[in-house]
Amino acid sequence: MQKTKERNHFPSIVECYMKQHEATEEEAIDFVRNQIEDVWKDINHESLVCKHIPRTLIMVVINSSRTIEFLYKNNDNYTDAGEEFNEHMKSLFVHPLSI
């Protein structure tokens, strides 16, 4: 979160929650993580019971959500990709899979 402050971007959801609820950073992060967990439960449930939307469209939404979570779960890997993220990308797209 410190890097976000240094870049003078818009405030993060954590910063907004802290200000609005007079919460600590840790409390705000816990709140956001719980919200994300609840949304994943909703997405998974709806993907199983929804019959009027084509499965391929549902999978586009789910896979987009997975991508966003992967990019932002622990760090802002979109803006500042760390070594762990780079190694993961290499394992997916550069290094061959052993069969």
Short mmCIF file of C-alpha atoms in Angstrom, two decimals:
data_model
loop_
_atom_site.label_atom_id
_atom_site.label_comp_id
_atom_site.label_asym_id
_atom_site.label_seq_id
_atom_site.Cartn_x
_atom_site.Cartn_y
_atom_site.Cartn_z
CA MET A 1 0.00 0.00 0.00
CA GLN A 2 2.96 2.31 0.60
CA LYS A 3 3.86 2.31 -3.10
CA THR A 4 0.32 3.40 -3.97
CA LYS A 5 0.66 6.38 -1.64
CA GLU A 6 4.04 7.30 -3.15
CA ARG A 7 2.60 7.31 -6.69
CA ASN A 8 -0.17 9.77 -5.75
CA HIS A 9 -2.85 7.66 -7.42
CA PHE A 10 -6.45 7.63 -6.35
CA PRO A 11 -6.93 6.29 -2.83
CA SER A 12 -7.21 2.54 -2.53
CA ILE A 13 -10.23 0.76 -1.13
CA VAL A 14 -8.21 0.13 2.03
CA GLU A 15 -7.48 3.83 2.47
CA CYS A 16 -11.13 4.74 1.84
CA TYR A 17 -12.34 2.17 4.35
CA MET A 18 -9.82 3.37 6.94
CA LYS A 19 -10.99 6.95 6.59
CA GLN A 20 -14.71 6.21 6.46
CA HIS A 21 -14.72 3.79 9.42
CA GLU A 22 -11.77 5.16 11.40
CA ALA A 23 -10.16 1.73 11.13
CA THR A 24 -6.58 0.57 11.18
CA GLU A 25 -4.91 -0.64 8.00
CA GLU A 26 -5.07 -4.22 9.28
CA GLU A 27 -8.82 -3.94 9.99
CA ALA A 28 -9.43 -2.49 6.54
CA ILE A 29 -7.44 -5.23 4.83
CA ASP A 30 -9.35 -7.90 6.79
CA PHE A 31 -12.64 -6.29 5.77
CA VAL A 32 -11.67 -6.22 2.09
CA ARG A 33 -10.45 -9.84 2.18
CA ASN A 34 -13.74 -10.94 3.75
CA GLN A 35 -15.70 -9.04 1.10
CA ILE A 36 -13.69 -10.71 -1.66
CA GLU A 37 -14.23 -14.13 -0.10
CA ASP A 38 -17.99 -13.52 0.08
CA VAL A 39 -18.10 -12.38 -3.55
CA TRP A 40 -16.23 -15.51 -4.65
CA LYS A 41 -18.83 -17.62 -2.84
CA ASP A 42 -21.59 -15.74 -4.68
CA ILE A 43 -19.84 -16.14 -8.05
CA ASN A 44 -19.30 -19.86 -7.51
CA HIS A 45 -22.87 -20.44 -6.36
CA GLU A 46 -24.40 -18.50 -9.23
CA SER A 47 -22.16 -20.24 -11.76
CA LEU A 48 -23.58 -23.58 -10.62
CA VAL A 49 -27.26 -22.67 -10.47
CA CYS A 50 -27.58 -20.23 -13.37
CA LYS A 51 -29.13 -22.01 -16.35
CA HIS A 52 -30.27 -19.12 -18.57
CA ILE A 53 -26.77 -17.75 -19.34
CA PRO A 54 -24.46 -19.73 -21.62
CA ARG A 55 -21.70 -21.55 -19.76
CA THR A 56 -19.02 -19.99 -21.96
CA LEU A 57 -20.09 -16.50 -20.90
CA ILE A 58 -20.10 -17.52 -17.24
CA MET A 59 -16.55 -18.86 -17.63
CA VAL A 60 -15.42 -15.56 -19.16
CA VAL A 61 -16.61 -13.75 -16.04
CA ILE A 62 -15.04 -16.31 -13.71
CA ASN A 63 -11.71 -16.34 -15.54
CA SER A 64 -11.60 -12.54 -15.65
CA SER A 65 -12.17 -12.50 -11.89
CA ARG A 66 -9.42 -15.07 -11.40
CA THR A 67 -7.02 -12.96 -13.43
CA ILE A 68 -7.78 -9.82 -11.42
CA GLU A 69 -7.37 -11.72 -8.16
CA PHE A 70 -4.05 -13.14 -9.34
CA LEU A 71 -2.77 -9.70 -10.31
CA TYR A 72 -3.84 -7.90 -7.14
CA LYS A 73 -4.25 -10.47 -4.34
CA ASN A 74 -1.08 -9.74 -2.36
CA ASN A 75 0.54 -6.93 -4.34
CA ASP A 76 -0.11 -4.66 -7.29
CA ASN A 77 1.53 -7.05 -9.74
CA TYR A 78 0.09 -5.14 -12.68
CA THR A 79 1.99 -1.95 -11.89
CA ASP A 80 4.96 -3.38 -10.02
CA ALA A 81 5.53 -7.02 -10.90
CA GLY A 82 7.80 -8.68 -8.37
CA GLU A 83 10.14 -11.61 -8.84
CA GLU A 84 7.53 -14.13 -7.65
CA PHE A 85 5.04 -12.88 -10.24
CA ASN A 86 7.67 -12.91 -13.00
CA GLU A 87 8.66 -16.48 -12.16
CA HIS A 88 5.04 -17.55 -12.22
CA MET A 89 4.56 -16.00 -15.66
CA LYS A 90 7.70 -17.72 -16.92
CA SER A 91 6.42 -21.05 -15.61
CA LEU A 92 3.19 -20.55 -17.56
CA PHE A 93 4.49 -19.17 -20.84
CA VAL A 94 8.23 -19.81 -21.17
CA HIS A 95 9.26 -23.03 -19.47
CA PRO A 96 7.89 -26.23 -21.00
CA LEU A 97 5.63 -28.46 -18.95
CA SER A 98 7.08 -31.80 -18.00
CA ILE A 99 4.81 -34.68 -18.89
#
